Coordinates of C-alpha atoms (C1' of nucleotides) in Angstrom, one line a residue:
Chain A
M17 CA -141.2 56.4 65.8
L18 CA -141.7 53.1 64.4
V19 CA -139.0 52.5 61.8
N20 CA -139.1 49.4 60.2
I21 CA -142.5 46.8 60.4
N22 CA -142.4 43.1 60.2
A23 CA -146.2 42.5 60.7
V24 CA -147.2 39.3 62.1
S25 CA -143.9 37.4 61.3
A26 CA -144.4 34.4 63.7
K27 CA -141.5 32.6 62.9
R28 CA -139.9 33.4 66.2
Q29 CA -140.5 30.9 69.1
N30 CA -138.9 33.0 71.4
A31 CA -138.3 31.9 75.1
L32 CA -141.3 32.9 77.1
G33 CA -140.0 32.4 80.7
E34 CA -142.1 35.1 82.5
L35 CA -145.1 35.0 80.5
G36 CA -147.0 32.5 82.0
E37 CA -150.3 32.1 80.9
L38 CA -149.9 34.8 78.4
S39 CA -147.9 33.0 76.3
R40 CA -150.8 30.6 75.8
S41 CA -153.2 33.2 74.9
R42 CA -152.6 34.2 71.2
I43 CA -152.8 37.7 71.6
F44 CA -149.6 38.9 70.9
L45 CA -150.0 40.6 67.3
S46 CA -146.8 41.5 65.5
E47 CA -143.1 42.1 65.2
F48 CA -141.8 45.7 64.9
K49 CA -138.0 46.9 64.4
Y50 CA -136.7 50.0 66.0
N51 CA -133.2 51.4 64.9
R52 CA -130.4 51.9 67.5
G53 CA -131.7 55.3 69.2
A54 CA -135.4 55.0 68.3
E55 CA -138.1 56.1 70.7
I56 CA -140.5 53.2 71.0
Y57 CA -142.8 55.3 73.4
G58 CA -142.7 58.6 75.2
E59 CA -143.4 59.5 78.8
T60 CA -147.1 60.5 79.2
E61 CA -147.9 58.5 75.8
T62 CA -151.2 56.7 76.0
A63 CA -150.3 53.1 76.4
D64 CA -151.7 51.3 73.4
Y65 CA -149.4 48.5 73.2
I66 CA -147.3 46.1 75.4
Y67 CA -143.9 45.1 74.3
Q68 CA -141.5 41.8 74.8
V69 CA -137.9 42.1 73.5
L70 CA -137.0 39.6 71.0
E71 CA -133.6 40.9 70.3
G72 CA -131.8 43.7 71.2
A73 CA -132.0 46.1 74.2
V74 CA -134.6 48.9 75.5
R75 CA -134.0 51.9 78.1
S76 CA -136.9 53.2 80.1
Y77 CA -136.2 56.6 81.4
K78 CA -137.7 59.7 82.9
L79 CA -136.4 63.2 82.2
L80 CA -136.2 66.3 84.3
F81 CA -136.7 69.7 82.4
D82 CA -133.1 70.7 82.6
G83 CA -132.1 67.0 80.7
R84 CA -131.2 65.1 83.8
R85 CA -132.2 61.6 83.4
Q86 CA -132.9 58.6 85.5
I87 CA -133.0 55.1 83.8
G88 CA -135.2 53.2 85.7
A89 CA -134.6 49.6 84.0
F90 CA -133.0 48.0 80.9
H91 CA -135.3 45.4 79.1
L92 CA -133.1 42.5 77.7
V93 CA -134.2 39.6 75.4
G94 CA -137.2 38.1 76.9
D95 CA -138.3 40.8 78.8
I96 CA -141.5 42.4 78.9
F97 CA -142.2 46.3 79.2
G98 CA -144.9 48.9 78.8
L99 CA -147.1 47.3 81.1
E100 CA -148.4 50.4 83.1
N101 CA -151.8 49.2 84.1
G102 CA -153.2 52.6 82.9
A103 CA -153.8 54.9 80.6
A104 CA -150.5 56.5 80.0
H105 CA -146.6 55.1 80.1
R106 CA -144.5 56.5 82.8
F107 CA -141.3 56.3 81.2
T108 CA -140.0 56.9 77.9
A109 CA -138.5 53.8 76.3
E110 CA -135.9 53.7 73.6
A111 CA -134.0 51.1 72.0
I112 CA -130.5 50.8 72.8
V113 CA -129.4 48.9 69.7
D114 CA -131.2 47.9 66.8
T115 CA -134.1 46.0 68.6
T116 CA -136.9 43.7 67.6
V117 CA -139.9 43.3 69.6
R118 CA -143.2 41.8 69.8
L119 CA -146.2 43.7 70.6
M120 CA -150.0 43.2 71.7
K121 CA -152.9 45.8 72.0
R122 CA -153.0 46.8 75.8
R123 CA -156.7 46.4 75.7
S124 CA -157.1 43.1 74.4
L125 CA -154.9 42.1 77.6
E126 CA -157.0 44.2 79.9
H127 CA -160.0 42.5 78.2
V128 CA -158.7 39.1 79.1
A129 CA -157.6 40.0 82.5
E130 CA -161.2 41.2 83.4
T131 CA -162.5 37.7 83.1
D132 CA -159.8 35.2 83.4
V133 CA -158.4 35.2 86.8
V134 CA -155.1 33.5 85.8
V135 CA -154.2 36.2 83.5
A136 CA -154.9 38.6 86.3
L137 CA -152.6 37.1 88.6
D138 CA -150.2 36.7 85.9
L139 CA -150.0 40.8 85.5
L140 CA -149.7 41.0 89.5
I141 CA -146.6 38.8 89.3
M142 CA -145.0 40.6 86.7
T143 CA -145.8 44.1 88.1
T144 CA -144.6 42.4 91.7
G145 CA -141.2 41.7 90.1
N146 CA -141.1 45.3 88.6
L147 CA -141.6 46.6 92.3
Q148 CA -139.3 44.5 93.7
H149 CA -136.7 45.5 91.1
A150 CA -137.6 49.0 92.0
E151 CA -137.4 48.8 95.7
D152 CA -133.7 47.4 95.5
H153 CA -132.7 50.1 93.1
M154 CA -134.0 53.0 95.7
L155 CA -131.6 51.3 98.2
L156 CA -128.8 51.3 95.5
L157 CA -129.5 55.2 94.6
G158 CA -130.3 56.3 98.1
R159 CA -127.3 54.8 99.8
K160 CA -124.9 53.0 98.0
T161 CA -121.3 54.3 97.2
S162 CA -120.3 54.8 93.4
L163 CA -118.1 51.4 93.4
E164 CA -120.8 49.3 95.0
R165 CA -123.4 50.8 92.6
V166 CA -121.1 49.5 89.7
A167 CA -120.3 46.2 91.4
A168 CA -124.2 45.7 91.7
F169 CA -124.7 46.7 88.0
L170 CA -122.2 44.2 86.8
L171 CA -123.4 41.4 88.8
E172 CA -127.2 42.3 87.7
M173 CA -126.3 42.3 84.0
D174 CA -124.2 39.1 84.6
R175 CA -127.1 37.3 86.1
R176 CA -129.6 38.7 83.5
L177 CA -127.4 39.0 80.2
T178 CA -125.8 35.8 79.1
A179 CA -125.0 32.3 80.4
K180 CA -121.7 33.0 78.3
S181 CA -118.8 33.8 80.0
V182 CA -118.2 37.0 78.3
M183 CA -120.8 40.0 79.1
A184 CA -121.7 42.3 75.8
L185 CA -123.0 45.3 77.4
P186 CA -125.4 46.9 74.8
M187 CA -125.5 50.3 76.9
S188 CA -123.0 53.1 76.8
R189 CA -121.0 54.3 79.9
R190 CA -123.7 57.5 80.0
D191 CA -126.6 54.7 80.1
I192 CA -125.0 52.7 82.9
A193 CA -124.4 56.1 84.6
D194 CA -127.6 57.2 84.4
Y195 CA -129.3 53.9 85.4
L196 CA -127.0 54.1 88.7
G197 CA -127.3 57.9 89.4
L198 CA -123.8 58.8 88.6
T199 CA -121.7 60.6 86.0
L200 CA -120.2 58.4 83.1
E201 CA -116.6 59.6 84.3
T202 CA -117.3 58.0 87.9
V203 CA -118.3 54.6 85.8
S204 CA -115.6 54.8 84.1
R205 CA -113.3 54.9 87.1
A206 CA -115.0 52.3 88.8
L207 CA -114.6 49.8 86.0
S208 CA -110.7 50.6 85.8
Y209 CA -110.2 50.2 89.2
L210 CA -112.1 46.8 89.1
H211 CA -109.8 46.3 86.0
A212 CA -106.6 46.9 87.9
K213 CA -107.8 45.0 90.4
G214 CA -107.9 41.9 88.3
I215 CA -111.8 41.6 89.1
L216 CA -112.7 42.0 85.5
G217 CA -111.2 41.8 82.1
F218 CA -112.3 43.7 78.7
L219 CA -111.9 42.0 75.2
G220 CA -112.9 43.7 72.2
P221 CA -111.6 46.8 70.7
T222 CA -114.4 48.5 72.2
Q223 CA -114.8 48.3 76.3
R224 CA -118.2 46.7 76.3
Q225 CA -117.3 43.3 76.3
I226 CA -116.5 42.2 79.8
V227 CA -115.4 39.0 81.5
L228 CA -116.0 38.8 85.3
L229 CA -112.7 37.2 86.7
D230 CA -113.6 36.9 90.2
R231 CA -117.4 37.1 91.1
L232 CA -116.6 36.6 94.6
R233 CA -114.8 39.8 95.1
L234 CA -117.2 41.5 93.2
A235 CA -120.1 40.3 95.2
E236 CA -118.2 41.5 98.4
L237 CA -118.0 45.0 96.8
D238 CA -121.6 45.0 96.6
L239 CA -123.1 45.2 100.2
Chain B
M17 CA -143.2 41.9 117.7
L18 CA -146.4 42.7 118.9
V19 CA -147.1 45.1 121.8
N20 CA -150.8 45.2 122.6
I21 CA -153.6 43.3 121.2
N22 CA -157.3 44.6 120.6
A23 CA -158.8 41.8 118.8
V24 CA -161.6 42.1 116.7
S25 CA -162.6 45.3 117.8
A26 CA -164.4 46.4 115.0
K27 CA -165.6 49.9 116.3
R28 CA -163.5 51.8 114.0
Q29 CA -165.2 52.7 110.8
N30 CA -162.3 54.2 108.7
A31 CA -162.0 55.5 105.4
L32 CA -160.9 52.8 103.0
G33 CA -160.5 54.7 99.9
E34 CA -157.9 52.5 98.2
L35 CA -159.1 49.4 99.1
G36 CA -161.8 48.8 96.7
E37 CA -163.5 45.5 96.5
L38 CA -161.6 44.4 99.8
S39 CA -163.6 46.6 102.1
R40 CA -166.6 44.7 100.9
S41 CA -165.2 41.0 101.7
R42 CA -165.0 40.9 105.6
I43 CA -161.5 39.4 106.1
F44 CA -159.9 42.0 107.9
L45 CA -159.8 40.0 111.1
S46 CA -158.4 42.3 114.2
E47 CA -156.7 45.6 115.4
F48 CA -153.3 45.4 116.8
K49 CA -151.4 48.4 118.5
Y50 CA -147.8 49.0 118.0
N51 CA -145.9 51.4 120.4
R52 CA -143.4 54.2 118.6
G53 CA -140.6 52.4 117.8
A54 CA -141.9 48.9 117.7
E55 CA -140.7 46.3 114.7
I56 CA -144.2 45.2 112.8
Y57 CA -142.2 43.0 110.6
G58 CA -138.5 42.3 109.9
E59 CA -136.8 42.0 105.9
T60 CA -137.1 38.4 105.0
E61 CA -139.9 37.3 107.6
T62 CA -142.7 35.2 106.1
A63 CA -145.3 37.5 105.3
D64 CA -148.3 36.3 107.0
Y65 CA -150.4 39.3 107.4
I66 CA -151.3 42.4 105.4
Y67 CA -152.0 45.8 107.4
Q68 CA -153.9 48.8 107.3
V69 CA -152.9 52.0 109.3
L70 CA -155.9 53.2 111.3
E71 CA -153.9 55.4 113.5
G72 CA -150.3 56.5 113.5
A73 CA -147.7 56.1 110.8
V74 CA -145.3 53.5 109.7
R75 CA -141.7 53.6 107.9
S76 CA -140.6 50.7 105.7
Y77 CA -136.6 50.6 105.1
K78 CA -134.1 48.4 104.0
L79 CA -130.7 48.1 105.8
L80 CA -127.1 47.6 104.5
F81 CA -124.6 45.5 106.8
D82 CA -123.2 48.8 108.3
G83 CA -126.4 50.7 109.3
R84 CA -126.8 52.7 106.0
R85 CA -130.7 52.7 105.9
Q86 CA -133.0 53.5 103.0
I87 CA -137.0 54.3 104.0
G88 CA -138.7 53.3 100.7
A89 CA -142.1 54.8 102.0
F90 CA -144.0 55.9 104.7
H91 CA -147.4 54.8 105.3
L92 CA -150.1 57.0 106.9
V93 CA -153.4 56.8 108.0
G94 CA -155.7 54.7 105.6
D95 CA -152.6 53.1 103.7
I96 CA -152.1 49.4 103.2
F97 CA -148.9 47.8 103.5
G98 CA -147.0 44.5 103.7
L99 CA -148.3 43.3 100.5
E100 CA -145.6 41.4 99.0
N101 CA -147.4 38.9 96.7
G102 CA -144.9 36.4 98.0
A103 CA -143.7 34.4 100.7
A104 CA -141.4 37.2 102.6
H105 CA -141.2 40.6 103.2
R106 CA -138.9 43.0 101.3
F107 CA -138.8 45.5 103.9
T108 CA -138.6 46.1 107.6
A109 CA -141.8 47.9 108.9
E110 CA -141.6 49.9 112.1
A111 CA -144.1 51.8 113.8
I112 CA -143.2 55.7 113.8
V113 CA -145.2 56.8 116.8
D114 CA -147.8 55.1 118.8
T115 CA -149.7 53.0 115.8
T116 CA -152.8 51.0 115.3
V117 CA -153.3 48.7 112.3
R118 CA -155.9 46.5 110.9
L119 CA -154.7 43.3 109.7
M120 CA -155.5 40.2 108.0
K121 CA -154.3 36.7 107.0
R122 CA -152.2 37.0 103.7
R123 CA -153.5 33.6 102.8
S124 CA -157.2 34.2 102.9
L125 CA -156.7 37.0 100.7
E126 CA -154.7 35.1 98.3
H127 CA -157.5 32.6 98.4
V128 CA -160.0 35.1 97.4
A129 CA -158.0 36.4 94.9
E130 CA -157.5 33.0 93.0
T131 CA -160.9 32.8 92.2
D132 CA -162.3 36.5 92.4
V133 CA -161.1 38.4 89.8
V134 CA -162.3 41.5 91.0
V135 CA -160.2 41.2 94.1
A136 CA -157.2 40.0 91.9
L137 CA -157.4 43.2 90.1
D138 CA -157.7 45.3 93.2
L139 CA -154.1 43.8 94.2
L140 CA -153.0 44.8 90.5
I141 CA -153.9 48.4 91.2
M142 CA -152.6 48.5 94.6
T143 CA -149.2 47.0 93.7
T144 CA -149.3 49.3 90.3
G145 CA -149.6 52.4 93.0
N146 CA -146.5 51.3 94.9
L147 CA -144.7 50.7 91.6
Q148 CA -145.4 54.3 90.4
H149 CA -144.4 55.4 93.7
A150 CA -141.1 53.9 93.8
E151 CA -140.4 54.8 90.3
D152 CA -141.0 58.5 91.2
H153 CA -138.5 58.2 94.0
M154 CA -136.1 56.5 91.8
L155 CA -135.7 59.7 89.8
L156 CA -135.5 61.9 93.1
L157 CA -132.7 59.5 94.6
G158 CA -130.9 59.4 91.2
R159 CA -131.2 62.9 90.0
K160 CA -132.5 65.5 92.4
T161 CA -130.6 67.9 94.5
S162 CA -131.1 68.1 98.5
L163 CA -133.3 71.2 98.0
E164 CA -135.6 69.5 95.5
R165 CA -135.7 66.5 97.1
V166 CA -136.8 68.2 100.4
A167 CA -139.3 70.4 98.4
A168 CA -140.6 67.1 97.1
F169 CA -141.2 65.6 100.3
L170 CA -142.9 68.7 101.9
L171 CA -145.6 68.5 98.7
E172 CA -146.0 64.7 99.0
M173 CA -146.7 64.7 102.8
D174 CA -149.0 68.0 102.2
R175 CA -150.9 66.0 99.7
R176 CA -151.1 62.9 101.8
L177 CA -151.2 63.8 105.5
T178 CA -154.1 65.9 106.0
A179 CA -156.6 68.6 104.6
K180 CA -155.7 71.0 107.4
S181 CA -153.3 73.3 106.7
V182 CA -151.0 72.3 109.3
M183 CA -148.8 69.5 108.5
A184 CA -148.1 67.5 111.9
L185 CA -145.2 65.4 110.4
P186 CA -144.9 62.2 112.6
M187 CA -141.2 61.2 111.5
S188 CA -138.0 62.7 112.8
R189 CA -135.3 64.5 110.6
R190 CA -133.3 61.3 110.4
D191 CA -136.3 59.5 109.1
I192 CA -136.8 62.2 106.2
A193 CA -132.8 62.3 105.7
D194 CA -133.3 58.3 105.2
Y195 CA -136.2 58.4 102.9
L196 CA -134.4 61.2 100.7
G197 CA -131.0 60.0 100.7
L198 CA -129.6 62.7 102.8
T199 CA -128.2 63.2 106.1
L200 CA -130.4 64.8 108.9
E201 CA -128.2 67.7 108.7
T202 CA -128.7 68.6 105.2
V203 CA -132.3 68.0 105.6
S204 CA -132.5 70.4 108.3
R205 CA -130.5 73.3 106.4
A206 CA -132.8 72.8 103.7
L207 CA -135.8 73.3 106.0
S208 CA -134.0 76.3 107.3
Y209 CA -133.6 77.8 104.2
L210 CA -137.4 77.4 103.0
H211 CA -138.4 78.9 106.4
A212 CA -135.9 81.7 106.0
K213 CA -137.4 82.2 102.3
G214 CA -140.8 82.7 103.8
I215 CA -141.9 79.6 101.9
L216 CA -142.9 77.6 105.2
G217 CA -143.4 78.1 108.7
F218 CA -142.9 76.4 111.9
L219 CA -145.4 76.1 114.8
G220 CA -145.3 74.2 117.8
P221 CA -142.4 74.2 120.2
T222 CA -141.0 71.1 118.2
Q223 CA -140.3 71.8 115.0
R224 CA -142.7 68.9 113.1
Q225 CA -145.6 71.1 112.8
I226 CA -145.1 72.9 109.5
V227 CA -147.4 75.3 107.4
L228 CA -146.9 75.7 103.8
L229 CA -146.8 79.3 103.1
D230 CA -146.3 79.3 99.3
R231 CA -146.9 76.1 97.9
L232 CA -146.4 77.5 94.4
R233 CA -142.7 78.8 95.1
L234 CA -142.3 75.3 96.6
A235 CA -143.4 73.3 93.5
E236 CA -141.0 75.3 91.4
L237 CA -138.3 74.0 93.5
D238 CA -139.2 70.5 92.8
L239 CA -138.5 70.1 89.3
Chain C
dG9 C1' -106.8 56.0 53.3
dC10 C1' -108.4 60.1 55.6
dG11 C1' -111.1 63.3 58.3
dG12 C1' -114.7 63.5 61.7
dC13 C1' -117.7 61.7 65.2
dA14 C1' -118.8 58.8 69.0
dC15 C1' -117.3 56.6 73.0
dC16 C1' -114.0 55.9 76.5
dT17 C1' -110.3 57.0 79.8
dT18 C1' -107.7 59.9 82.5
dG19 C1' -106.0 63.7 85.1
dA20 C1' -106.9 68.4 87.4
dT21 C1' -110.2 71.1 89.9
dA22 C1' -114.8 72.3 92.1
dC23 C1' -118.5 71.9 94.8
dA24 C1' -122.5 69.6 97.1
dG25 C1' -123.6 67.5 100.7
dA26 C1' -121.0 64.4 104.4
dT27 C1' -119.0 64.5 108.4
dC28 C1' -117.3 66.4 112.8
dA29 C1' -118.5 69.4 116.5
dA30 C1' -121.0 72.2 119.6
dG31 C1' -125.0 74.2 121.7
dG32 C1' -130.3 74.9 122.3
dC33 C1' -134.8 73.5 123.7
dT34 C1' -138.4 70.2 125.1
dC35 C1' -139.7 66.9 128.0
dC36 C1' -139.6 63.8 131.6
dG37 C1' -138.3 61.7 136.0
dG38 C1' -136.8 62.4 140.5
Chain D
dC4 C1' -136.4 72.8 140.3
dC5 C1' -132.6 70.1 138.4
dG6 C1' -130.4 66.8 135.4
dG7 C1' -130.3 64.1 131.4
dA8 C1' -131.9 62.1 127.3
dG9 C1' -133.8 63.0 122.5
dC10 C1' -133.9 65.9 119.0
dC11 C1' -132.8 70.0 116.3
dT12 C1' -130.1 73.5 114.4
dT13 C1' -126.1 75.7 113.2
dG14 C1' -121.0 76.1 112.4
dA15 C1' -116.4 74.3 110.5
dT16 C1' -114.2 71.2 107.7
dC17 C1' -113.7 67.1 104.6
dT18 C1' -114.3 64.1 101.0
dG19 C1' -116.8 61.7 97.5
dT20 C1' -118.1 62.5 93.0
dA21 C1' -119.3 66.2 89.8
dT22 C1' -117.4 68.9 86.4
dC23 C1' -114.0 70.8 83.5
dA24 C1' -110.5 69.2 80.3
dA25 C1' -107.8 66.7 77.0
dG26 C1' -106.3 62.9 74.6
dG27 C1' -106.9 58.2 72.8
dT28 C1' -109.2 54.6 69.8
dG29 C1' -112.1 52.5 66.7
dC30 C1' -115.7 53.0 62.8
dC31 C1' -117.9 55.2 59.0
dG32 C1' -118.4 57.8 54.8
dC33 C1' -116.3 59.5 51.2

DNA sequence: GCGGCACCTTGATACAGATCAAGGCTCCGG
DNA sequence: CCGGAGCCTTGATCTGTATCAAGGTGCCGC
């Protein structure tokens, strides 16, 4: 559901690192805001738009009938998502916190890609990046222990989330668990263990602000 | 390692369903044969060629330092693999049985893609297909039970392997286990359970020939 | 400022699947 | 025909993670 609309407010000049040629074509239409928890699109819905996170964070997931959930990716500031190269979305996307996205019509992008080989290759590069992430995640989900998974998660977020020393995780323990194929209790225990070992520290009153105190030992835990 | 070379033996006119425009450009160079168990390329090797299976079957996998293995995909007759869109391979590929592949230089494909938008879009379609498979497999590895995984595997092989009523699996129980994130014993037990329930039958002296007797009930076991 | 809710941690117990172990079958080479 | 290797099944036991349970903390609305 669209919660709040700020159409065509082009004041933001965000870092478009991965956009390549797309950033040069003026086909991003407008901004939208989604409240925390709001659904951006549902699995199997027709893919009319693609999105870029300007502020906030998004989770993409699949559900089984009985409610088991697998989060395939978190989308952070700057990330592009919803790029399915097909008629229908393959994940449900939800705002984890209040989130602003920029969006464009998928058909106009397709149209450009059909004639402009540079845009087509940009799409290929982005899709390849998504594929590589999924391939690494299969190894994690199929063969790593709970501690290895949590260590890998922290290192991924450390790399992606910010240059600052403090990691402000937007997602809950349950989100992390559903990303790592664990339960929230197991995630919590792994984090407590890393805390006790002096590998990380907690900051705020909530436990979502984490400082990595020993990236080397953390990396040794992720094989 | 290349085991046996049949260069430019173009006698085979295989079904190239997924190749699209690529099948029309005459850039597939030659055929190679790999013995059962032979490595086609290693993880992190530079990706000089891309491959199509003409006969046989191939497994693509990642290893952890202590030997834990995750197979990301099986490549069957007609499948194209080794398409990394980057300098280095991200998996190790091995022949599961004696296997013949057709191969082409990656650079010549890249060269064509840089000018021909149709070829670039073909590459995008193939990469998107690989991504979709990986996304579904993340759900399986993260959230499905052992029985659900084995049921999903059988249905996938039934769909991909042959139109015939008998499924001749080229891979061992250990390969299946490493694809599904299980042990070979758990795979064996799940197959025995499905046999006892009358959902499948075994044929030959070895247990690799399987007949699906009740696809409907099998599909109900895969959520 | 108080009550309730969302979120997190920690402890106790249960269980699915891993591990350890044994034996059977087929194939192959001598 | 025999012996051994590779592969598979089945049984017994173990264990990592899930499940069940209780309690703590911060935050928000009234």
